[in-house]
Coordinates of C-alpha atoms in Angstrom, one line a residue:
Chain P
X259 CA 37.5 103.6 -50.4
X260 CA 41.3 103.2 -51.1
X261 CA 41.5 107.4 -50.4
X262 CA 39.8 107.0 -46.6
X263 CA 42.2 104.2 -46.2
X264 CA 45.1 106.0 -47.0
X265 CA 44.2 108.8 -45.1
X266 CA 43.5 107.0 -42.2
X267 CA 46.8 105.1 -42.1
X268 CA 49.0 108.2 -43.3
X269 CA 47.5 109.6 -39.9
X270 CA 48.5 106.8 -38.2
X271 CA 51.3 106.3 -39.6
X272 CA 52.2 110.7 -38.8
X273 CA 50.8 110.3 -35.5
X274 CA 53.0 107.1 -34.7
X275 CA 56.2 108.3 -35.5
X276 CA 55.2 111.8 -32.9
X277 CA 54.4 109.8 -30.5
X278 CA 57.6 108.0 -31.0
X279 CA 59.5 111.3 -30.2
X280 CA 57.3 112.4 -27.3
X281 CA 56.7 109.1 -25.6
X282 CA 58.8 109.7 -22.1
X283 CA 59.1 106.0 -21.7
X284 CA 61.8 104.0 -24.4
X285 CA 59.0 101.1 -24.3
X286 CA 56.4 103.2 -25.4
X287 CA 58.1 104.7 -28.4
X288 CA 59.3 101.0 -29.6
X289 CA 55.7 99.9 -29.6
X290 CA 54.7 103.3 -31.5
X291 CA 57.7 102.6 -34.3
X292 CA 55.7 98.7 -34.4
X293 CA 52.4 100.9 -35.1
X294 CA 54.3 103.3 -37.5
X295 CA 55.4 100.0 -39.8
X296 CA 51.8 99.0 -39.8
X297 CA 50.6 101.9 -41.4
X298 CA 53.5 102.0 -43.7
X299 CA 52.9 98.6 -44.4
X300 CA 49.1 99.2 -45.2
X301 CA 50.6 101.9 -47.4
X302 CA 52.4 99.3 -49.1
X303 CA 49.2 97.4 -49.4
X304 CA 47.5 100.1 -51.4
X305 CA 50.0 99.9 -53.7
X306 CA 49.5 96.3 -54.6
X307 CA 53.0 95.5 -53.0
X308 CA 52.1 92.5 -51.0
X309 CA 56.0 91.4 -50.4
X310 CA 56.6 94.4 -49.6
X311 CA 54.3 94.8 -46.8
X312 CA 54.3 91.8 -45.6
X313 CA 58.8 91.2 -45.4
X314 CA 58.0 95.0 -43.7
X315 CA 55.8 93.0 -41.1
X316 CA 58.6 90.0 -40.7
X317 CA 61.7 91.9 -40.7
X318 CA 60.9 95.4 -39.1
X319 CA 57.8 94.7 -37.0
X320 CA 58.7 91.0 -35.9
X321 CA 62.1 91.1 -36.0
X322 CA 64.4 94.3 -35.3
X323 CA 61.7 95.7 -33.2
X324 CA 61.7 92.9 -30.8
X325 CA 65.6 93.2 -30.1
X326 CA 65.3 96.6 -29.8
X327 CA 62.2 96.1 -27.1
X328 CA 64.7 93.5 -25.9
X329 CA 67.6 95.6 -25.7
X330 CA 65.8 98.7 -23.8
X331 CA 63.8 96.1 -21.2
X332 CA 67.3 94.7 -20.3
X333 CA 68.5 98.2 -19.6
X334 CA 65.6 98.9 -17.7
X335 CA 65.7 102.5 -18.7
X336 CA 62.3 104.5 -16.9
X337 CA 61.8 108.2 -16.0
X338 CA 63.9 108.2 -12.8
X339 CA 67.0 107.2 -14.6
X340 CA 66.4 108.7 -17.9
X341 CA 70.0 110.5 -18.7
X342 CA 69.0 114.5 -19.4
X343 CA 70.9 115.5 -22.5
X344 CA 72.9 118.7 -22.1
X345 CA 71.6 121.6 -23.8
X346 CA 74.3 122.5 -26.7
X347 CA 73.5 118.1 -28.2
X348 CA 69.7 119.2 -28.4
X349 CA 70.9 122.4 -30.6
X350 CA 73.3 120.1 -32.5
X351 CA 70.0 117.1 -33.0
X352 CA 67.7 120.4 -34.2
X353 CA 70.0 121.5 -36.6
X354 CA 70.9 118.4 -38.2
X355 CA 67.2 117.3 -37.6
X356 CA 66.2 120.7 -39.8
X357 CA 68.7 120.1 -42.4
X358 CA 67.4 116.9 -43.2
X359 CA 64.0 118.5 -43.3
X360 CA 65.5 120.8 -45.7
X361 CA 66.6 118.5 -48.1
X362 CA 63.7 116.2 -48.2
X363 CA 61.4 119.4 -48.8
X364 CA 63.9 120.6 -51.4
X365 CA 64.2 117.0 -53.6
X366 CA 60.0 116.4 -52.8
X367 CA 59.3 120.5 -54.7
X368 CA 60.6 119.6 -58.2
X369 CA 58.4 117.0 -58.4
X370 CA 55.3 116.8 -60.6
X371 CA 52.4 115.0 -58.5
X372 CA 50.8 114.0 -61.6
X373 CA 53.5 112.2 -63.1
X374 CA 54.9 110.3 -60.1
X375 CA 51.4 109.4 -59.7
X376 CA 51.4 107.9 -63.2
X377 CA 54.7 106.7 -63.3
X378 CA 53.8 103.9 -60.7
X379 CA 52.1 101.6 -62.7
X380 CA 49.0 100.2 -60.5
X381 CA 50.5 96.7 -61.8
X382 CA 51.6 93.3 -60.1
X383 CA 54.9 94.1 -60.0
X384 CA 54.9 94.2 -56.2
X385 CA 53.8 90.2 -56.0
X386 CA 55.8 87.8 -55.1
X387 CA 56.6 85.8 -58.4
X388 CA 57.1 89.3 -60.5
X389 CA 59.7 90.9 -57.8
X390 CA 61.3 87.6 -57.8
X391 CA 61.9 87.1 -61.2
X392 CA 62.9 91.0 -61.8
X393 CA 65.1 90.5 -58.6
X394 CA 67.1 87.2 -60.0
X395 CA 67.4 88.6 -64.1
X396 CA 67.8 92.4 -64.0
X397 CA 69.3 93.3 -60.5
X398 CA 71.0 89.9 -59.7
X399 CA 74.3 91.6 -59.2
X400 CA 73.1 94.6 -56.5
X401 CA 71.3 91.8 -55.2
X402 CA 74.0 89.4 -54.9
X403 CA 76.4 92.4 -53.4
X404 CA 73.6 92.8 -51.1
X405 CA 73.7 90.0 -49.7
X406 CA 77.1 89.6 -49.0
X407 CA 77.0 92.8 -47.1
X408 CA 74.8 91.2 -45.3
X409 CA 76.7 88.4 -44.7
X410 CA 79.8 90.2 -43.7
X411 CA 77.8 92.3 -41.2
X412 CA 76.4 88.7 -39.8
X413 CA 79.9 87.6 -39.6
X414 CA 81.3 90.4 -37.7
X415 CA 78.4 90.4 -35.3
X416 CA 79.2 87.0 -34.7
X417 CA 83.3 88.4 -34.0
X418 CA 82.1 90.8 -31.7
X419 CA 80.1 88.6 -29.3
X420 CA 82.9 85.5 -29.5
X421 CA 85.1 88.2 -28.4
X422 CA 82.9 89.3 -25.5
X423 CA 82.9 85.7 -24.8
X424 CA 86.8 85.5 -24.2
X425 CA 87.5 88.4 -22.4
X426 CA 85.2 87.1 -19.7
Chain I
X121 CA 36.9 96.0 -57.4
X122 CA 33.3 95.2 -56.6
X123 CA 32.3 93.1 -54.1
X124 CA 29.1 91.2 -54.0
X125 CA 26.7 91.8 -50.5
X126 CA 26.1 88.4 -50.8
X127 CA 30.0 87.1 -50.9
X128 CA 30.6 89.6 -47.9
X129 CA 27.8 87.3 -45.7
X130 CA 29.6 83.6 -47.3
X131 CA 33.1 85.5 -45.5
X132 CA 31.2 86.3 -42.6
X133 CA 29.9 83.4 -41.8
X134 CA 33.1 81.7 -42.9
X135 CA 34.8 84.1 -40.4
X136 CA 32.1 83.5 -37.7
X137 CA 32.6 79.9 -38.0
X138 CA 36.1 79.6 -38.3
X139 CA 36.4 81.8 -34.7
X140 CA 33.5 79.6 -33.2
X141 CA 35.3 76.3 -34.0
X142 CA 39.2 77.4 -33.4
X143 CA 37.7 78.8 -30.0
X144 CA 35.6 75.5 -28.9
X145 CA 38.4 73.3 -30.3
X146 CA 40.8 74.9 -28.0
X147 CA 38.5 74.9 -24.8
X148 CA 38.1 71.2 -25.5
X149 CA 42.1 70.6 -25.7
X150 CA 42.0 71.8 -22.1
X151 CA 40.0 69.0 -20.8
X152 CA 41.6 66.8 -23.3
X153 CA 44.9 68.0 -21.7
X154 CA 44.0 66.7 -18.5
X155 CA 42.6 63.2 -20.1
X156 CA 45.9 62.6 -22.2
X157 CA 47.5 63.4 -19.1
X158 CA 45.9 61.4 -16.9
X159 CA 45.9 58.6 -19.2
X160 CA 49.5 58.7 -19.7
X161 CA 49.9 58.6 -15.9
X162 CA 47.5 55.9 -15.4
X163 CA 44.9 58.3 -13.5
X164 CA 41.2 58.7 -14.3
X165 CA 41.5 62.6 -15.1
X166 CA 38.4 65.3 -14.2
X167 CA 35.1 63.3 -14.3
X168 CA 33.0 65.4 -11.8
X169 CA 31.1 68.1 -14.2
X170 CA 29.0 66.2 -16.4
X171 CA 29.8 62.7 -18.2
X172 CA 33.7 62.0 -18.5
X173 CA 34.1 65.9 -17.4
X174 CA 32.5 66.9 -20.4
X175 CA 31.5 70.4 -19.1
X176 CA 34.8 70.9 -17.3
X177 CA 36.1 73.7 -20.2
X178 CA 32.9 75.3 -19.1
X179 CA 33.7 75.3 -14.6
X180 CA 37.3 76.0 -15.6
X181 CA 35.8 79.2 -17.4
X182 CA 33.5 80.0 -14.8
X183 CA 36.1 80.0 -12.4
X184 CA 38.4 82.1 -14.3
X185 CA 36.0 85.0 -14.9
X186 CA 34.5 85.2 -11.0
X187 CA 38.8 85.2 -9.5
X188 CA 39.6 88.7 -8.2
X189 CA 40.9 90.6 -10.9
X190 CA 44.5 92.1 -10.0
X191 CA 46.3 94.7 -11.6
X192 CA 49.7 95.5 -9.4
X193 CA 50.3 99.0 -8.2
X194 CA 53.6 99.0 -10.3
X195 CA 52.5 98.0 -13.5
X196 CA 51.9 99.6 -16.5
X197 CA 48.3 99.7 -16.8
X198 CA 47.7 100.0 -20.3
X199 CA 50.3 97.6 -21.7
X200 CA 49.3 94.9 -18.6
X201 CA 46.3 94.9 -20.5
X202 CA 47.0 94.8 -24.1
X203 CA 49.6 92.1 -23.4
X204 CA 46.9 89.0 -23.4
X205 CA 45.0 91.1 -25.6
X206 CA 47.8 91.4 -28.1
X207 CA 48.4 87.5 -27.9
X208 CA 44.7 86.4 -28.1
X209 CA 44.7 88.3 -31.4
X210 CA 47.7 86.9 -32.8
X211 CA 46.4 83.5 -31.8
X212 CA 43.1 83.7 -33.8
X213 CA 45.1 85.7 -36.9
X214 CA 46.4 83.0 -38.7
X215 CA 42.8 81.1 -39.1
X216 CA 42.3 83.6 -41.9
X217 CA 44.3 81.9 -44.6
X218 CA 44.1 78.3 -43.9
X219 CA 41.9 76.3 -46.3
X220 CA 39.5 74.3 -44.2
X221 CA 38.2 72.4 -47.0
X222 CA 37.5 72.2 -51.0
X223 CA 34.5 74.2 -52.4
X224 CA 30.5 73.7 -51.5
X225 CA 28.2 74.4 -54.2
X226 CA 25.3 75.4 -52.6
X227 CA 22.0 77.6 -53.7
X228 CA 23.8 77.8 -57.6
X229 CA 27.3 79.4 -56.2
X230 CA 30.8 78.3 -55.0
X231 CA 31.5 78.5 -51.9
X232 CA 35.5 78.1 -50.6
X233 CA 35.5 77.1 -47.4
X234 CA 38.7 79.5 -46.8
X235 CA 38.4 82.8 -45.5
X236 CA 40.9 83.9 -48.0
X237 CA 43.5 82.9 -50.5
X238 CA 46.0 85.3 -50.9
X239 CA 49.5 84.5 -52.7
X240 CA 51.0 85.3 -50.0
X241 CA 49.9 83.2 -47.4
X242 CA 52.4 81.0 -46.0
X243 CA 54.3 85.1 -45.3
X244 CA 51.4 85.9 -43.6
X245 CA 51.7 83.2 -41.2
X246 CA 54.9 83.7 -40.4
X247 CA 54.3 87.3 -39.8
X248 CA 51.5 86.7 -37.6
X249 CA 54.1 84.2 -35.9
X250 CA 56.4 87.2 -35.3
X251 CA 54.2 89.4 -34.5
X252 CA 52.9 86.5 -31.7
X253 CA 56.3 87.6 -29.6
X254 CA 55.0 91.1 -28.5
X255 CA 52.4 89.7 -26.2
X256 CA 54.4 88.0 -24.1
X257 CA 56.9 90.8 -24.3
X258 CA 54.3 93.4 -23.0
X259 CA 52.9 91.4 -20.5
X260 CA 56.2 90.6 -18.6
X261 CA 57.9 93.7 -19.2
X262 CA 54.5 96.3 -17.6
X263 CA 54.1 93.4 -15.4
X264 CA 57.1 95.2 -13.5
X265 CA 58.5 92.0 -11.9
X266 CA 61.9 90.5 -12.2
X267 CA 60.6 87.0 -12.8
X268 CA 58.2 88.3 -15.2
X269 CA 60.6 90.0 -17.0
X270 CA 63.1 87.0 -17.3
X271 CA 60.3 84.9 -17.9
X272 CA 59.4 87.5 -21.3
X273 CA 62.6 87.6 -22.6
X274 CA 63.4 83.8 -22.5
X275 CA 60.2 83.4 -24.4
X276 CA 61.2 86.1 -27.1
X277 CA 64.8 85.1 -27.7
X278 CA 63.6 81.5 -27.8
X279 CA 61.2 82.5 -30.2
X280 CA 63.1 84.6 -32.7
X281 CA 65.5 81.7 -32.4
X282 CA 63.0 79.3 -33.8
X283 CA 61.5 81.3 -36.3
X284 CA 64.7 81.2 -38.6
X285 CA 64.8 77.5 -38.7
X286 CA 61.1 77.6 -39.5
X287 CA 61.4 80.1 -42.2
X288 CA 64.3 78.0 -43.8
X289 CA 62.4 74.8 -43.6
X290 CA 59.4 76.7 -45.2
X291 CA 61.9 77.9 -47.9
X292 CA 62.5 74.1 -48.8
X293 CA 58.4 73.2 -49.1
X294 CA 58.0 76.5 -51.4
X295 CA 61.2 75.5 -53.4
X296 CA 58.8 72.0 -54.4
X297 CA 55.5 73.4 -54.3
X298 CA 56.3 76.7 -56.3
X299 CA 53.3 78.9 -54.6
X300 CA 53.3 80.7 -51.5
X301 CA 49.2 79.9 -51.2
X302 CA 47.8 77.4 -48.4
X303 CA 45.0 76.6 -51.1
X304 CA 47.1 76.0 -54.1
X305 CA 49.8 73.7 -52.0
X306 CA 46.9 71.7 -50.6
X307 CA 45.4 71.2 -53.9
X308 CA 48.4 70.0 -54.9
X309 CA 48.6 66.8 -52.8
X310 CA 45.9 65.5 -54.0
X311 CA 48.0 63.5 -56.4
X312 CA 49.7 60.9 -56.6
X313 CA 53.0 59.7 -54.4
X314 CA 55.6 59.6 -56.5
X315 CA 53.6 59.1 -59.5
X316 CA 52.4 55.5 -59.0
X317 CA 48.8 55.4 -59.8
X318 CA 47.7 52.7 -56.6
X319 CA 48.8 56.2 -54.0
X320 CA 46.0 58.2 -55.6
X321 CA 45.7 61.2 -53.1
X322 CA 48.8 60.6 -51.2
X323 CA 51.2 63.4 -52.3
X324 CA 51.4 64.8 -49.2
X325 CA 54.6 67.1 -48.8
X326 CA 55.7 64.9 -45.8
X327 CA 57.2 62.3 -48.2
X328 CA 58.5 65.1 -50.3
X329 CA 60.0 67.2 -47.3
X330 CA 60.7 64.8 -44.5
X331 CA 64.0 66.5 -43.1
X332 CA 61.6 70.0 -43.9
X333 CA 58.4 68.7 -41.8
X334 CA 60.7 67.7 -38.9
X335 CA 62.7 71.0 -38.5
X336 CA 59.0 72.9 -38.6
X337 CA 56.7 71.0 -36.4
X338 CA 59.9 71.3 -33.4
X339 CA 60.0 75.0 -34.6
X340 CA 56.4 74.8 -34.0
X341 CA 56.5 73.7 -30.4
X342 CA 59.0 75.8 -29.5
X343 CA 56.8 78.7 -30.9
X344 CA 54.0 77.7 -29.0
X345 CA 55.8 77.7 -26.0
X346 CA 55.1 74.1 -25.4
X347 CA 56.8 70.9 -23.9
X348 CA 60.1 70.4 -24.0
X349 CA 60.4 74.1 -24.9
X350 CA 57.7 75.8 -21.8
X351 CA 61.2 77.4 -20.4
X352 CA 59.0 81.1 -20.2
X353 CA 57.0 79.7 -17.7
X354 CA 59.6 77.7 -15.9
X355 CA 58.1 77.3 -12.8
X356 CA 60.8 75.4 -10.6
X357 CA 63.5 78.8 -11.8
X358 CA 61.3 81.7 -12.5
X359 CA 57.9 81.3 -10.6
X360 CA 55.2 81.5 -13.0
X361 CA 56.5 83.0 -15.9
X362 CA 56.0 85.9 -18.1
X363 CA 52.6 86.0 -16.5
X364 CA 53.2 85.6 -12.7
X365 CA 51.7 88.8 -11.8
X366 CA 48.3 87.9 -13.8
X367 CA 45.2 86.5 -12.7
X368 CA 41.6 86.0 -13.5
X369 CA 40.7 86.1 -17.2
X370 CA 43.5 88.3 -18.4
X371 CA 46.1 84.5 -17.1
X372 CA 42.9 82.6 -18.7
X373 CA 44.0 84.6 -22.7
X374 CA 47.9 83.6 -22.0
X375 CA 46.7 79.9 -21.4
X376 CA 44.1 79.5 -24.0
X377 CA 46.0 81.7 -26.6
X378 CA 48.6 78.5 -25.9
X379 CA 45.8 76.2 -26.5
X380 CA 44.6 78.5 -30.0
X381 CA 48.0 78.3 -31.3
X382 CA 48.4 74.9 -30.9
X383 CA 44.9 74.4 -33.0
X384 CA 46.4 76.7 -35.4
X385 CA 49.5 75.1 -35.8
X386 CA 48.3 72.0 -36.3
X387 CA 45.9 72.9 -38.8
X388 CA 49.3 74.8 -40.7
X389 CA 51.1 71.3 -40.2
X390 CA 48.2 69.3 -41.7
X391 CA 47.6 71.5 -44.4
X392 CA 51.2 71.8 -45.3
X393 CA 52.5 68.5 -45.0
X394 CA 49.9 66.2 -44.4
X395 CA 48.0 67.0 -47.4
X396 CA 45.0 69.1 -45.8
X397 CA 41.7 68.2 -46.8
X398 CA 42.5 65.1 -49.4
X399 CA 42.1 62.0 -48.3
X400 CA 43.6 58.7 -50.0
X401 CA 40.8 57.2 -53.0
X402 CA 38.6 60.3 -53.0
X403 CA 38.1 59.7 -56.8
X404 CA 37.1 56.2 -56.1
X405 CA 34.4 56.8 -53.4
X406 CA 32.0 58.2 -56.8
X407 CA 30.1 60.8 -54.4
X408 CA 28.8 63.9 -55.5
X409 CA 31.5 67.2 -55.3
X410 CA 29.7 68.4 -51.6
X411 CA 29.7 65.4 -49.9
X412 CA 33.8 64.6 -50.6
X413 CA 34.2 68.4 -49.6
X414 CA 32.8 67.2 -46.2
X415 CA 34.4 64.1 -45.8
X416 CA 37.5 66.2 -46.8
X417 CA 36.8 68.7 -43.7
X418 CA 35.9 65.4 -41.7
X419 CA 39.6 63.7 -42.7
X420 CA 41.0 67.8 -42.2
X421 CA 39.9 67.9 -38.3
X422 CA 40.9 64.4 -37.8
X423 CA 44.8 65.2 -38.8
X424 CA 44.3 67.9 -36.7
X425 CA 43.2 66.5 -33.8
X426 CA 45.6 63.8 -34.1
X427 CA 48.5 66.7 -34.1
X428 CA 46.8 67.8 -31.2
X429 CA 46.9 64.6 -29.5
X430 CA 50.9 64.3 -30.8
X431 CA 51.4 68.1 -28.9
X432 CA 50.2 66.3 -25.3
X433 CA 51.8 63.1 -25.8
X434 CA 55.2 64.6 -26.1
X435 CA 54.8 67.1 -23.6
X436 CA 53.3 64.5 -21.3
X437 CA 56.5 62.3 -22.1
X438 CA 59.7 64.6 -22.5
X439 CA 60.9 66.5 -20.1
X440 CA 62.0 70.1 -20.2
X441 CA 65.2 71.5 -21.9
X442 CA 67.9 73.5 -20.0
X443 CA 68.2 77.2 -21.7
X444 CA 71.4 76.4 -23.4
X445 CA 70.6 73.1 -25.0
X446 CA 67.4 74.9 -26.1
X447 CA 69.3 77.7 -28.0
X448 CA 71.9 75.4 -28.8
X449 CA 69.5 73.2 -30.5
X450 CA 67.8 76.1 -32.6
X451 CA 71.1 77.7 -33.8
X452 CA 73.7 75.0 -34.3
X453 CA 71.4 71.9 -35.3
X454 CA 68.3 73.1 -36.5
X455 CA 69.1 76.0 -38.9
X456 CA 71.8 74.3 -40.4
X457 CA 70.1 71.1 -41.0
X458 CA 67.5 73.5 -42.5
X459 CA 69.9 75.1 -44.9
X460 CA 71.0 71.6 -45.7
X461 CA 67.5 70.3 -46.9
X462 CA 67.6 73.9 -48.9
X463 CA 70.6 73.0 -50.5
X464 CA 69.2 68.8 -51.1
X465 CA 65.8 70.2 -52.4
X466 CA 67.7 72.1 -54.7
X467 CA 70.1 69.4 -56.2
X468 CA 66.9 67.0 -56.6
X469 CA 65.1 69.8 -58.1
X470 CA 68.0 70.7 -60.7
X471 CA 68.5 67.0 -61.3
X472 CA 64.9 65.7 -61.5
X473 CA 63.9 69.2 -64.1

């Protein structure tokens, strides 16, 4: 059971993110990148991670997808107006594209399947109450700088658009 | 993990019925639109099809599926479709997790009359609550018009807006209850207020989280697109809406999926704050455990039913917001009167403990 479901949403979740790249309209790869979180967050699911998948559902799927599907409808970009990129920045994308490839491949072939299977415990440590309390004893401090980072980024959103306001 | 054939057919039928009653209940808050309107306008409301209109849901349904069906040369086909697709579905989500009343023993087993209890459940609701945005979204945006597409993203912005403040006054009612389930929190107000034995029952989160119930149920109205919040479907500024291009059943979803989530989110509000199935006394009544399960569902539809009737009343009443008090009123009253009560629950938590 849990081996068809992960193959079907690891499909999904493959076939998502290509049709992110290959959709021609900007709409149409936002609502494949909702799809791709989905699967990933079903993924999640399999693993017992129930916060995980389910702050993956608020915060990607509900939340930063919607201003991005907010941001592209208000440029109104469609197939007439769709910039071409010049030939020498699509070299430059495959490259770096490649590279990355590269190094995922190279960090995923030391690995031993068996162990990283076994080293995730199929435990509760993905609930709520267990993240929590690991997240507010043992990694309070990245947690705490975490947050602030988070606050400074909030705070100098908020500078940029009250300075939009003034010029205007 | 084994699951029982048998426990599969109790959730089916749970399911099944859950669907059946979410869908009538919102068919009949149509009609009961028009009555509560009428009766706050001093008319006498539909009367023509069948006793007091009682078959009107049923015309107004009729009608709906025989109107020319119109998809506009410009749109986007697919997504035109998916749109009231996408926000039926995220209407009828949420019924999953709500507890609709205590257990039923029946033929030797216990049956929950919950579709499911999972820890996370009041997440889940707010997921479903932001996943709710992308139907309106779709709809206006393949809907290829200008009105359509103002119409879409007011209704988004106003509700990403909304959701914070409802996520922060959430924050405050988990801070109390501890648990993140429906079940569990509504089993916990069946105690008593305060700790004085003569408000057996009463220890409903509404006297615990007043400031907390406030900020959620205007969050809630604002999500449901309602009165004094309808500004997506404007109609003196921006024609008809995110779904001005639509007609037949596919306008039909948008309207009843308004109708759904405002079932839905007054069963949430009930079952959150208003204690959810328990009723006042139950101990004292002396009846056998299924009968005080179905008084309990009995008491559970009443609350909701009276939240329904408190979602016309208002919108009946008040009239609409401009777009700036509206944002202004989500971002510079609401979520920081949310963070306050996060900060009060917290000092009377530390202090009472």
């Amino acid at each position: 059971m849990d081996n068809i479901l992960f193959f079907i949403l690891s499909a999904l979740a493959i076939g998502g993110a290509l049709m992110v790249i290959l959709a021609r309209n900007p709409v149409y790869s936002v609502l494949f990148t909702i799809l791709t979180f989905f699967a990933i967050g079903g993924h999640f699911l399999l693993l017992n991670a129930q916060f995980l998948f389910i702050v993956n559902i608020i915060v990607y799927a509900g939340a930063i997808m919607v201003l991005f599907l907010y941001v592209i409808m208000m440029l109104n970009l469609n197939k007439q107006s769709e910039p071409t990129q010049p030939f020498f920045i699509k070299v430059i994308a495959a490259i770096s594209g490649g590279l990355l490839l590269i190094t995922l491949l190279g960090a995923l072939r030391g690995m031993d399947s068996d162990k990283v299977i076994s080293d995730i415990p199929y435990s509760d440590i993905g609930l709520v109450k267990n993240l929590g309390k690991v997240l507010f004893t043992e990694y309070l401090i990245p947690f705490e700088i975490s947050s602030v980072l988070f606050l400074s980024a909030m705070i100098g959103a908020v500078m940029l658009g009250k300075k939009n306001l003034k010029d205007h | 993990m084994e699951i029982l054939p048998i426990e599969v057919i109790d959730k089916l039928v749970i399911i099944v019925a859950v669907f059946g009653i979410s869908l009538v209940i919102a068919m009949y808050s149509t009609l009961a639109e028009r009555k509560v309107s009428a009766f706050l306008q001093d008319r006498i409301g539909p009367n023509r099809a069948g006793i007091f209109g009682i078959f009107q849901p049923l015309a107004d349904g009729v009608k709906f599926f025989m109107k020319e069906e119109i998809i506009p040369a410009t749109a986007d086909k697919g997504l035109f479709i998916l749109g009231p697709s996408l926000s039926m579905l995220t209407a009828c989500m949420t019924s999953a997790v709500i507890p609709w009343g205590d257990t039923l023993e029946l033929f030797g087993r216990v049956i929950p009359l919950q579709v499911t209890d999972i820890n996370i459940a009041v997440l889940y609701v707010f997921a479903v609550v932001s996943i709710g945005v992308y139907g309106i979204m779709i709809g206006g945006w393949a809907s290829n018009n200008k009105f359509s597409l103002l119409g879409a993203l007011r209704a988004s912005s106003q509700m990403i807006s909304y959701e914070i403040a409802m996520g922060l006054s959430i924050v405050a009612l988990i801070m109390t209850t501890g648990t993140m389930s429906i079940g569990e929190i509504v089993y916990q107000q069946g105690g008593e207020l305060y700790g004085i034995g003569a408000l057996d029952g009463f220890a409903w989160n509404v006297f615990y989280q007043p400031l907390g119930f406030l900020i959620f149920m205007i969050c809630a109205f604002a999500e449901c697109n309602r009165t004094p919040f309808d500004l997506p479907e404007c109609e003196a500024e921006l024609v008809g809406g995110y779904h001005t291009e639509y007609s037949s059943m596919k306008l039909g979803f948008y309207l009843f999926a308004e109708y759904i989530n405002m079932f839905i989110s007054s069963a949430i509000m009930s079952a959150l704050y208003f204690g959810g199935f328990n009723f006042p006394f139950i101990d004292k009544l002396d009846l056998s455990h299924n009968w005080e399960t179905i008084i309990g569902v009995g008491f559970f539809f009443t609350k909701i039913i009276a939240f329904i009737f408190f979602f016309m009343w208002i919108r009946w009443t008040l009239p609409r917001f401009r777009y700036d008090q509206l944002m202004r009123l989500g971002w510079k009253i609401l979520i920081p009167l949310s963070i306050l009560n996060i900060i009060i629950t917290g000092l009377v938590l530390l202090l009472t403990l």
